[in-house]
C-alpha cells in the first residue's frame, strides 16, 4: 500500500458526460501527478500540482482539467467524454518534485460507452 | 517531445540468470531519471531516482547506473527470481521552466522457474 488513495476504483459512463476523479496523496506529500494509461499506450503524463499550484503540464486535453485543494487532495475533471478517454488514470504523489520518488495510487478505471 | 526509449521490449530469462536493460534519453535538459517496477494488475512501484551523472543505486539484487552525458541508464537484476517478473519503466524529468515527466514504453521481464 503506497498510501495514495484514489476514488472511485471503477467508473462507467456515457459519451458526452463529465466525471471527477479524486486523489489523496500520502501524508506530507505536497506534489500530485496525474497519468493516463490507455489500452495501446504507455503511461502518459497529464499534469502536476505542487502545494496547490500547477507545476507542469503534459499531454492533457483541453476537455480535462485538474486542481489541488488546500488539504492537498487533487481532482481530475474529464468532460465531454469520448470513447477514446477510456483508460486507467493514476495519481502519484511525492514530497517535492521531480527529484523524489513518486508513489502511485491504485488507479481509477474509466470506461466510456 | 522527449523521446525515452527502452530496450529490449521484452525479455525471458531463466531463474538465477542475471540480466540488464537500457533506458535511453536526450541528454539535454536532464533533471532526473526514475525507474519503476510495474506488476500486472498493480500500480507502478518506485525503484530508484537518479539525478547525477555517474550515480549508482542499489536495492537488494537490483541496481542502476546513470550516464547523463551520453543519455542512458542501465538497470541490472542479479540472480533473477520469478517474483522479478514485471514491466520495468524508466521516466525522465526534464529541467526548464515547465518540467514534464516522460515515460519509456518499458521492458517486460519474465523469469522462468
Coordinates of N, CA and C in Angstrom, one line a residue:
Chain A
X1 N 0.8 -1.2 0.0 CA 0.0 0.0 0.0 C 0.9 1.2 0.0
X2 N 0.7 2.1 -1.0 CA 1.6 3.2 -1.2 C 1.2 4.4 -0.3
X3 N 0.0 4.4 0.2 CA -0.5 5.5 1.0 C -1.3 6.5 0.2
X4 N -1.3 6.3 -1.1 CA -2.0 7.2 -2.0 C -3.4 6.5 -2.3
X5 N -4.4 7.3 -2.1 CA -5.8 6.7 -2.4 C -6.4 7.4 -3.6
X6 N -7.2 6.6 -4.3 CA -7.9 7.2 -5.5 C -9.3 6.6 -5.4
X7 N -10.3 7.5 -5.7 CA -11.7 7.1 -5.8 C -12.3 7.7 -7.0
X8 N -13.2 7.1 -7.7 CA -13.6 5.7 -7.4 C -12.6 4.7 -8.0
X9 N -12.8 3.4 -7.8 CA -11.9 2.4 -8.4 C -12.3 2.2 -9.8
X10 N -13.6 2.1 -10.1 CA -14.1 1.9 -11.4 C -15.2 3.0 -11.7
X11 N -15.3 3.3 -13.0 CA -16.3 4.3 -13.3 C -16.8 4.0 -14.8
X12 N -18.0 3.8 -14.9 CA -18.6 3.6 -16.3 C -19.5 4.7 -16.6
X13 N -19.4 5.3 -17.7 CA -20.2 6.5 -18.1 C -20.4 6.5 -19.6
X14 N -21.2 7.4 -20.0 CA -21.6 7.5 -21.4 C -20.8 8.7 -22.1
X15 N -20.7 8.6 -23.4 CA -20.0 9.7 -24.1 C -20.8 11.0 -23.9
X16 N -20.0 12.0 -23.8 CA -20.6 13.4 -23.6 C -20.7 13.8 -22.1
X17 N -20.5 12.8 -21.3 CA -20.7 13.1 -19.8 C -19.4 13.7 -19.2
X18 N -19.5 14.0 -18.0 CA -18.4 14.6 -17.2 C -18.2 13.8 -15.9
X19 N -17.0 13.6 -15.6 CA -16.7 12.8 -14.4 C -15.5 13.5 -13.6
X20 N -15.5 13.2 -12.3 CA -14.4 13.7 -11.5 C -13.7 12.6 -10.8
X21 N -12.4 12.5 -10.9 CA -11.6 11.5 -10.3 C -10.9 12.2 -9.1
X22 N -10.8 11.5 -8.0 CA -10.2 12.1 -6.8 C -9.0 11.3 -6.3
X23 N -8.0 12.1 -5.8 CA -6.8 11.5 -5.3 C -6.4 12.2 -4.0
X24 N -6.0 11.3 -3.0 CA -5.5 11.8 -1.8 C -4.0 11.4 -1.7
X25 N -3.1 12.3 -1.6 CA -1.7 12.0 -1.6 C -1.3 11.4 -0.3
X26 N -0.1 10.8 -0.2 CA 0.5 10.3 1.0 C 0.6 11.5 2.0
X27 N 0.5 11.2 3.3 CA 0.6 12.2 4.3 C 1.9 12.9 4.1
X28 N 1.9 14.3 4.1 CA 3.1 15.0 4.0 C 3.6 15.3 2.6
X29 N 3.1 14.6 1.6 CA 3.5 14.9 0.2 C 2.8 16.1 -0.3
X30 N 3.5 17.0 -1.0 CA 3.0 18.2 -1.5 C 2.7 18.2 -3.0
X31 N 3.3 17.2 -3.6 CA 3.2 17.2 -5.1 C 2.3 16.0 -5.5
X32 N 1.4 16.3 -6.5 CA 0.5 15.3 -7.1 C 0.6 15.3 -8.6
X33 N 0.7 14.1 -9.1 CA 0.8 13.9 -10.6 C -0.4 13.1 -11.0
X34 N -0.8 13.4 -12.2 CA -1.9 12.6 -12.9 C -1.3 12.0 -14.2
X35 N -1.7 10.7 -14.4 CA -1.2 9.9 -15.5 C -2.4 9.2 -16.1
X36 N -2.3 9.0 -17.4 CA -3.3 8.2 -18.2 C -2.6 7.0 -18.8
X37 N -3.2 5.8 -18.6 CA -2.7 4.7 -19.4 C -3.9 4.1 -20.2
X38 N -3.8 4.3 -21.5 CA -4.8 3.8 -22.5 C -4.3 2.4 -22.9
X39 N -5.3 1.7 -23.5 CA -5.0 0.3 -23.8 C -3.8 0.1 -24.7
X40 N -3.6 0.9 -25.7 CA -2.5 0.7 -26.6 C -1.3 1.6 -26.4
X41 N -1.3 2.3 -25.2 CA -0.2 3.3 -25.0 C 0.4 3.0 -23.6
X42 N 1.5 3.6 -23.4 CA 2.2 3.5 -22.1 C 1.6 4.6 -21.2
X43 N 2.3 4.8 -20.1 CA 1.8 5.9 -19.2 C 2.1 7.2 -19.8
X44 N 1.1 8.0 -19.8 CA 1.2 9.4 -20.4 C 1.0 10.4 -19.2
X45 N 1.9 11.3 -19.1 CA 1.9 12.3 -18.0 C 0.8 13.3 -18.4
X46 N -0.1 13.7 -17.5 CA -1.1 14.7 -17.8 C -0.7 16.0 -17.2
X47 N -0.6 16.0 -15.9 CA -0.4 17.3 -15.2 C 0.2 17.1 -13.8
X48 N 0.8 18.1 -13.3 CA 1.4 18.0 -11.9 C 1.0 19.3 -11.1
X49 N 0.7 19.1 -9.9 CA 0.5 20.2 -8.9 C 1.4 20.1 -7.8
X50 N 1.8 21.2 -7.3 CA 2.7 21.3 -6.1 C 2.1 22.3 -5.2
X51 N 1.7 21.8 -4.0 CA 1.2 22.7 -3.0 C 0.1 23.7 -3.5
X52 N -0.8 23.1 -4.3 CA -1.9 23.9 -4.8 C -1.7 24.6 -6.1
X53 N -0.5 24.6 -6.6 CA -0.2 25.3 -7.9 C 0.1 24.3 -9.0
X54 N -0.3 24.6 -10.2 CA 0.1 23.8 -11.3 C 1.5 24.0 -11.6
X55 N 2.3 22.9 -11.8 CA 3.7 23.0 -12.0 C 4.2 22.6 -13.3
X56 N 3.5 21.6 -13.9 CA 3.9 21.0 -15.2 C 2.7 20.4 -15.9
X57 N 2.7 20.6 -17.2 CA 1.6 20.1 -18.0 C 2.2 19.1 -19.1
X58 N 1.5 18.0 -19.2 CA 1.9 17.1 -20.3 C 0.9 17.1 -21.4
X59 N 0.5 15.9 -21.8 CA -0.4 15.8 -23.0 C -1.9 15.8 -22.5
X60 N -2.2 16.9 -21.8 CA -3.6 16.9 -21.2 C -4.5 17.7 -22.2
X61 N -5.6 17.0 -22.5 CA -6.6 17.6 -23.4 C -7.2 18.8 -22.8
X62 N -7.7 19.7 -23.6 CA -8.4 20.9 -23.1 C -9.7 20.5 -22.4
X63 N -10.3 19.4 -22.7 CA -11.5 18.9 -22.1 C -11.2 18.4 -20.7
X64 N -10.0 18.3 -20.3 CA -9.6 17.8 -19.0 C -9.0 19.0 -18.2
X65 N -9.3 18.9 -16.9 CA -8.7 19.9 -16.0 C -8.5 19.3 -14.7
X66 N -7.6 19.9 -13.9 CA -7.3 19.4 -12.6 C -7.1 20.5 -11.6
X67 N -7.2 20.2 -10.3 CA -6.8 21.2 -9.3 C -6.4 20.4 -8.1
X68 N -5.6 21.2 -7.2 CA -5.2 20.6 -6.0 C -5.7 21.6 -4.9
X69 N -6.4 21.0 -3.9 CA -7.0 21.8 -2.9 C -6.1 22.1 -1.7
X70 N -6.5 23.0 -0.8 CA -5.7 23.4 0.4 C -5.3 22.2 1.2
X71 N -6.2 21.1 1.3 CA -5.8 19.9 2.1 C -4.9 19.0 1.2
X72 N -4.5 19.4 0.1 CA -3.6 18.7 -0.8 C -4.2 17.6 -1.7
X73 N -5.5 17.3 -1.4 CA -6.1 16.3 -2.3 C -6.3 16.9 -3.7
X74 N -6.4 16.1 -4.7 CA -6.5 16.6 -6.1 C -7.7 16.0 -6.8
X75 N -8.2 16.7 -7.7 CA -9.3 16.2 -8.5 C -8.9 16.4 -10.0
X76 N -9.3 15.4 -10.8 CA -9.1 15.4 -12.2 C -10.5 15.4 -12.8
X77 N -10.8 16.4 -13.6 CA -12.1 16.6 -14.2 C -12.0 16.3 -15.7
X78 N -12.9 15.3 -16.1 CA -12.9 15.0 -17.5 C -14.3 15.3 -18.1
X79 N -14.3 16.1 -19.1 CA -15.6 16.5 -19.6 C -15.8 16.1 -21.1
X80 N -17.0 16.2 -21.6 CA -17.3 15.8 -23.0 C -16.6 14.5 -23.4
X81 N -16.9 13.5 -22.5 CA -16.1 12.3 -22.7 C -16.3 11.6 -24.0
X82 N -15.2 11.0 -24.5 CA -15.3 10.3 -25.8 C -14.8 8.9 -25.5
X83 N -15.1 8.0 -26.4 CA -14.8 6.6 -26.2 C -13.3 6.4 -26.0
X84 N -12.5 7.2 -26.6 CA -11.0 7.2 -26.5 C -10.5 7.6 -25.2
X85 N -11.4 8.1 -24.3 CA -10.9 8.5 -23.0 C -10.9 7.4 -22.0
X86 N -11.5 6.3 -22.5 CA -11.4 5.0 -21.6 C -10.0 4.7 -21.4
X87 N -9.7 4.6 -20.1 CA -8.3 4.3 -19.7 C -8.2 4.1 -18.2
X88 N -7.0 3.8 -17.8 CA -6.7 3.7 -16.4 C -6.0 5.1 -16.0
X89 N -6.5 5.7 -15.0 CA -6.0 7.0 -14.6 C -5.3 6.8 -13.2
X90 N -4.0 7.1 -13.2 CA -3.3 7.0 -12.0 C -3.0 8.4 -11.4
X91 N -2.9 8.5 -10.1 CA -2.4 9.6 -9.4 C -1.2 9.2 -8.7
X92 N -0.2 10.0 -8.6 CA 1.0 9.7 -7.8 C 1.3 10.9 -7.0
X93 N 2.0 10.7 -5.8 CA 2.4 11.8 -5.0 C 3.9 11.7 -4.7
X94 N 4.5 12.8 -4.4 CA 5.9 12.8 -3.9 C 6.1 14.0 -3.0
X95 N 7.1 14.0 -2.1 CA 7.3 15.1 -1.2 C 7.5 16.4 -1.9
X96 N 8.4 16.4 -2.9 CA 8.6 17.5 -3.7 C 8.7 17.0 -5.1
X97 N 9.1 17.7 -6.1 CA 9.2 17.2 -7.4 C 10.3 17.9 -8.2
X98 N 10.9 17.3 -9.2 CA 10.7 15.9 -9.5 C 11.8 15.0 -9.2
X99 N 12.6 15.4 -8.1 CA 13.8 14.6 -7.8 C 13.5 13.6 -6.7
X100 N 12.3 13.3 -6.4 CA 11.9 12.4 -5.4 C 11.1 11.3 -6.0
X101 N 11.1 10.2 -5.3 CA 10.3 9.1 -5.7 C 8.8 9.4 -5.7
X102 N 8.1 8.9 -6.7 CA 6.7 9.1 -6.8 C 6.0 7.8 -6.3
X103 N 4.9 8.0 -5.6 CA 4.2 6.8 -5.0 C 2.8 6.8 -5.7
X104 N 2.5 5.7 -6.4 CA 1.3 5.7 -7.2 C 0.2 5.1 -6.4
X105 N -1.0 5.7 -6.7 CA -2.2 5.1 -6.2 C -2.7 3.9 -7.0
X106 N -3.8 3.3 -6.6 CA -4.2 2.1 -7.3 C -4.9 2.3 -8.7
X107 N -5.2 3.6 -8.9 CA -5.8 3.9 -10.2 C -7.3 3.9 -10.2
X108 N -7.9 4.6 -11.2 CA -9.3 4.6 -11.5 C -9.5 4.1 -12.9
X109 N -10.3 3.1 -13.0 CA -10.5 2.5 -14.4 C -11.8 3.2 -14.9
X110 N -11.6 4.0 -16.0 CA -12.7 4.7 -16.6 C -13.1 4.0 -17.9
X111 N -14.4 3.7 -18.0 CA -14.9 3.1 -19.2 C -16.0 4.0 -19.8
X112 N -15.8 4.5 -21.0 CA -16.8 5.4 -21.6 C -17.5 4.5 -22.7
X113 N -18.8 4.5 -22.6 CA -19.6 3.6 -23.5 C -20.4 4.5 -24.5
Chain B
X1 N 9.0 17.3 -27.9 CA 8.6 16.0 -27.4 C 9.9 15.2 -27.0
X2 N 10.0 14.7 -25.8 CA 11.1 14.0 -25.3 C 10.9 12.5 -25.8
X3 N 12.0 11.9 -26.2 CA 12.0 10.5 -26.7 C 12.7 9.7 -25.7
X4 N 12.0 8.9 -24.9 CA 12.6 8.0 -23.9 C 12.4 6.6 -24.5
X5 N 13.5 5.9 -24.7 CA 13.4 4.6 -25.3 C 14.0 3.5 -24.4
X6 N 13.3 2.4 -24.4 CA 13.8 1.3 -23.5 C 14.0 0.1 -24.4
X7 N 15.0 -0.7 -24.1 CA 15.3 -1.9 -24.8 C 15.9 -2.9 -23.9
X8 N 15.6 -4.2 -24.1 CA 14.6 -4.7 -25.1 C 13.2 -4.4 -24.7
X9 N 12.3 -4.7 -25.6 CA 10.8 -4.5 -25.3 C 10.4 -5.6 -24.3
X10 N 10.9 -6.8 -24.5 CA 10.6 -7.9 -23.6 C 11.8 -8.9 -23.5
X11 N 11.7 -9.6 -22.5 CA 12.9 -10.4 -22.2 C 12.4 -11.6 -21.3
X12 N 12.9 -12.8 -21.7 CA 12.7 -14.0 -21.0 C 14.0 -14.5 -20.5
X13 N 14.1 -14.7 -19.2 CA 15.4 -15.3 -18.6 C 15.0 -16.4 -17.7
X14 N 16.0 -17.3 -17.5 CA 15.9 -18.4 -16.6 C 16.1 -17.9 -15.1
X15 N 15.4 -18.5 -14.2 CA 15.7 -18.2 -12.8 C 17.1 -18.4 -12.5
X16 N 17.7 -17.4 -11.8 CA 19.1 -17.5 -11.4 C 20.0 -16.7 -12.4
X17 N 19.5 -16.4 -13.6 CA 20.3 -15.6 -14.5 C 20.3 -14.1 -14.1
X18 N 21.4 -13.4 -14.5 CA 21.4 -12.0 -14.3 C 21.0 -11.4 -15.6
X19 N 20.5 -10.2 -15.5 CA 20.0 -9.5 -16.7 C 20.1 -8.0 -16.6
X20 N 20.0 -7.3 -17.7 CA 20.1 -5.9 -17.7 C 19.3 -5.3 -18.8
X21 N 18.8 -4.1 -18.6 CA 18.1 -3.4 -19.7 C 18.5 -2.0 -19.7
X22 N 18.1 -1.3 -20.8 CA 18.6 0.0 -21.1 C 17.5 1.0 -21.2
X23 N 17.7 2.2 -20.7 CA 16.8 3.3 -21.0 C 17.7 4.4 -21.6
X24 N 17.3 4.9 -22.8 CA 18.0 6.0 -23.5 C 17.1 7.2 -23.5
X25 N 17.8 8.4 -23.4 CA 17.0 9.6 -23.3 C 17.9 10.7 -23.9
X26 N 17.2 11.8 -24.3 CA 18.0 13.0 -24.7 C 18.8 13.6 -23.5
X27 N 20.1 13.9 -23.7 CA 20.9 14.3 -22.6 C 20.7 15.8 -22.3
X28 N 20.1 16.5 -23.2 CA 19.9 18.0 -22.9 C 18.8 18.2 -21.9
X29 N 18.9 19.2 -21.1 CA 17.9 19.5 -20.1 C 17.5 18.4 -19.1
X30 N 18.5 17.5 -18.9 CA 18.2 16.4 -17.9 C 18.0 17.0 -16.5
X31 N 17.0 16.3 -15.8 CA 16.8 16.7 -14.4 C 16.8 15.5 -13.5
X32 N 16.1 14.5 -13.9 CA 16.1 13.3 -13.0 C 15.6 12.1 -13.9
X33 N 16.1 10.9 -13.5 CA 15.7 9.7 -14.2 C 15.1 8.8 -13.1
X34 N 13.9 8.3 -13.4 CA 13.3 7.4 -12.4 C 13.2 6.0 -13.0
X35 N 13.3 5.0 -12.2 CA 13.0 3.6 -12.6 C 11.8 3.1 -11.7
X36 N 10.9 2.4 -12.4 CA 9.7 1.8 -11.7 C 9.6 0.4 -12.1
X37 N 9.0 -0.4 -11.2 CA 8.7 -1.8 -11.4 C 7.2 -1.8 -11.4
X38 N 6.6 -2.5 -12.5 CA 5.1 -2.5 -12.6 C 4.7 -3.9 -12.8
X39 N 4.1 -4.5 -11.8 CA 3.5 -5.8 -11.9 C 2.1 -5.7 -12.5
X40 N 1.7 -6.7 -13.2 CA 0.4 -6.8 -13.8 C -0.7 -6.6 -12.7
X41 N -1.7 -5.8 -13.0 CA -2.9 -5.5 -12.2 C -2.5 -4.7 -10.9
X42 N -1.3 -4.2 -10.9 CA -0.9 -3.3 -9.7 C -0.5 -2.0 -10.2
X43 N 0.0 -1.1 -9.3 CA 0.4 0.2 -9.7 C 2.0 0.2 -9.8
X44 N 2.5 1.1 -10.6 CA 4.0 1.2 -10.6 C 4.6 1.5 -9.3
X45 N 5.7 0.9 -9.0 CA 6.4 1.0 -7.7 C 7.7 1.6 -8.0
X46 N 8.0 2.6 -7.3 CA 9.3 3.3 -7.5 C 10.5 2.4 -7.0
X47 N 11.5 2.4 -7.9 CA 12.7 1.6 -7.5 C 13.8 2.6 -7.2
X48 N 14.1 3.5 -8.2 CA 15.2 4.5 -8.0 C 14.9 5.8 -8.6
X49 N 15.5 6.9 -8.0 CA 15.5 8.2 -8.6 C 17.0 8.6 -8.7
X50 N 17.5 8.9 -9.9 CA 18.9 9.3 -10.1 C 18.9 10.7 -10.7
X51 N 19.9 11.4 -10.2 CA 20.0 12.8 -10.7 C 21.3 13.2 -11.2
X52 N 22.4 12.5 -10.7 CA 23.7 13.0 -11.0 C 24.4 12.0 -12.0
X53 N 25.2 12.6 -12.9 CA 25.9 11.7 -13.8 C 26.9 10.8 -13.0
X54 N 26.8 9.5 -13.3 CA 27.7 8.6 -12.6 C 27.0 7.9 -11.4
X55 N 25.8 8.4 -11.1 CA 25.0 7.8 -10.0 C 24.9 6.3 -10.2
X56 N 25.0 5.6 -9.0 CA 24.7 4.2 -9.0 C 23.9 4.0 -7.8
X57 N 22.8 3.2 -8.0 CA 21.9 3.0 -6.9 C 21.6 1.5 -6.8
X58 N 21.4 1.0 -5.6 CA 21.2 -0.5 -5.4 C 20.1 -0.7 -4.4
X59 N 19.3 -1.7 -4.7 CA 18.2 -2.1 -3.8 C 18.1 -3.6 -3.9
X60 N 18.7 -4.3 -2.9 CA 18.7 -5.8 -3.0 C 19.5 -6.3 -4.2
X61 N 18.8 -7.1 -5.0 CA 19.5 -7.6 -6.2 C 19.4 -6.7 -7.4
X62 N 18.8 -5.6 -7.3 CA 18.5 -4.7 -8.4 C 19.4 -3.4 -8.2
X63 N 20.1 -3.1 -9.3 CA 20.9 -1.9 -9.2 C 20.7 -1.1 -10.5
X64 N 21.1 0.2 -10.5 CA 21.0 1.0 -11.7 C 22.2 2.0 -11.8
X65 N 22.5 2.3 -13.0 CA 23.6 3.3 -13.2 C 23.0 4.4 -14.2
X66 N 23.7 5.5 -14.1 CA 23.2 6.7 -14.9 C 24.4 7.4 -15.6
X67 N 24.2 7.6 -16.9 CA 25.2 8.4 -17.7 C 24.4 9.6 -18.3
X68 N 24.4 10.7 -17.8 CA 23.6 11.8 -18.3 C 24.3 12.5 -19.5
X69 N 25.6 12.3 -19.6 CA 26.3 12.9 -20.8 C 25.9 12.2 -22.1
X70 N 25.8 10.9 -22.0 CA 25.5 10.2 -23.2 C 24.1 9.8 -23.3
X71 N 23.3 10.0 -22.2 CA 21.9 9.8 -22.2 C 21.4 8.4 -22.1
X72 N 21.9 7.7 -21.1 CA 21.4 6.3 -20.9 C 21.5 5.9 -19.4
X73 N 20.7 5.0 -19.1 CA 20.7 4.4 -17.8 C 20.5 2.9 -17.9
X74 N 21.2 2.1 -17.1 CA 21.1 0.7 -17.1 C 20.4 0.2 -15.8
X75 N 19.6 -0.8 -15.9 CA 19.0 -1.5 -14.8 C 19.5 -2.9 -14.8
X76 N 20.1 -3.3 -13.7 CA 20.6 -4.7 -13.6 C 19.8 -5.5 -12.5
X77 N 19.5 -6.7 -12.9 CA 19.0 -7.6 -11.9 C 19.9 -8.8 -11.8
X78 N 20.4 -9.1 -10.6 CA 21.3 -10.2 -10.3 C 20.5 -11.4 -9.8
X79 N 20.8 -12.5 -10.4 CA 20.1 -13.8 -9.9 C 18.6 -13.7 -10.0
X80 N 18.1 -13.5 -11.2 CA 16.6 -13.2 -11.3 C 15.8 -14.3 -10.7
X81 N 14.7 -13.9 -10.1 CA 13.7 -14.8 -9.4 C 12.4 -14.6 -10.1
X82 N 11.5 -15.6 -10.0 CA 10.2 -15.5 -10.7 C 9.4 -14.2 -10.2
X83 N 9.6 -13.8 -9.0 CA 8.9 -12.6 -8.5 C 9.4 -11.3 -9.1
X84 N 10.5 -11.4 -9.8 CA 11.0 -10.2 -10.5 C 10.3 -10.0 -11.8
X85 N 9.5 -10.9 -12.2 CA 8.7 -10.8 -13.4 C 7.8 -9.6 -13.3
X86 N 8.0 -8.6 -14.2 CA 7.2 -7.4 -14.2 C 7.6 -6.6 -15.4
X87 N 7.0 -5.4 -15.6 CA 7.5 -4.4 -16.6 C 8.3 -3.4 -15.9
X88 N 9.4 -3.1 -16.4 CA 10.3 -2.1 -15.8 C 10.3 -0.9 -16.6
X89 N 9.9 0.2 -16.0 CA 9.7 1.5 -16.7 C 10.8 2.5 -16.3
X90 N 11.3 3.3 -17.2 CA 12.1 4.4 -16.8 C 11.3 5.7 -17.2
X91 N 11.5 6.7 -16.5 CA 10.8 8.0 -16.7 C 11.8 9.1 -16.6
X92 N 11.8 10.1 -17.5 CA 12.7 11.2 -17.5 C 11.9 12.5 -17.1
X93 N 12.5 13.2 -16.1 CA 12.1 14.6 -15.9 C 13.1 15.5 -16.5
X94 N 12.6 16.5 -17.2 CA 13.5 17.4 -17.8 C 13.5 18.7 -17.0
X95 N 14.5 19.5 -17.2 CA 14.6 20.7 -16.5 C 14.0 21.8 -17.3
X96 N 14.0 23.0 -16.8 CA 13.4 24.1 -17.5 C 12.2 24.6 -16.8
X97 N 11.6 25.6 -17.3 CA 10.6 26.3 -16.6 C 9.3 25.4 -16.4
X98 N 9.1 24.5 -17.2 CA 7.9 23.7 -17.2 C 8.3 22.3 -17.3
X99 N 8.6 21.7 -16.2 CA 9.1 20.3 -16.2 C 8.0 19.3 -16.5
X100 N 8.4 18.3 -17.3 CA 7.5 17.2 -17.6 C 8.1 15.9 -17.3
X101 N 7.2 14.9 -17.2 CA 7.7 13.6 -17.0 C 7.4 12.7 -18.2
X102 N 8.4 12.1 -18.8 CA 8.1 11.3 -20.0 C 8.5 9.8 -19.7
X103 N 7.6 8.9 -19.8 CA 7.9 7.5 -19.6 C 8.3 6.8 -20.8
X104 N 9.2 5.8 -20.7 CA 9.5 4.9 -21.7 C 8.4 3.9 -21.8
X105 N 8.4 3.1 -22.8 CA 7.4 2.1 -23.0 C 7.6 0.8 -22.2
X106 N 8.8 0.7 -21.6 CA 9.0 -0.4 -20.6 C 9.7 -1.6 -21.2
X107 N 10.3 -2.3 -20.4 CA 10.9 -3.7 -20.7 C 10.1 -4.7 -19.9
X108 N 9.5 -5.6 -20.6 CA 8.7 -6.6 -19.9 C 9.6 -7.9 -19.6
X109 N 9.8 -8.1 -18.4 CA 10.7 -9.2 -18.0 C 9.9 -10.4 -17.5
X110 N 10.2 -11.6 -18.0 CA 9.6 -12.8 -17.5 C 10.7 -13.7 -17.1
X111 N 10.6 -14.1 -15.8 CA 11.7 -15.1 -15.3 C 11.0 -16.4 -15.2
X112 N 11.7 -17.3 -15.9 CA 11.1 -18.7 -16.0 C 11.7 -19.6 -14.9
X113 N 10.9 -20.2 -14.1 CA 11.4 -21.0 -13.0 C 12.2 -22.2 -13.5

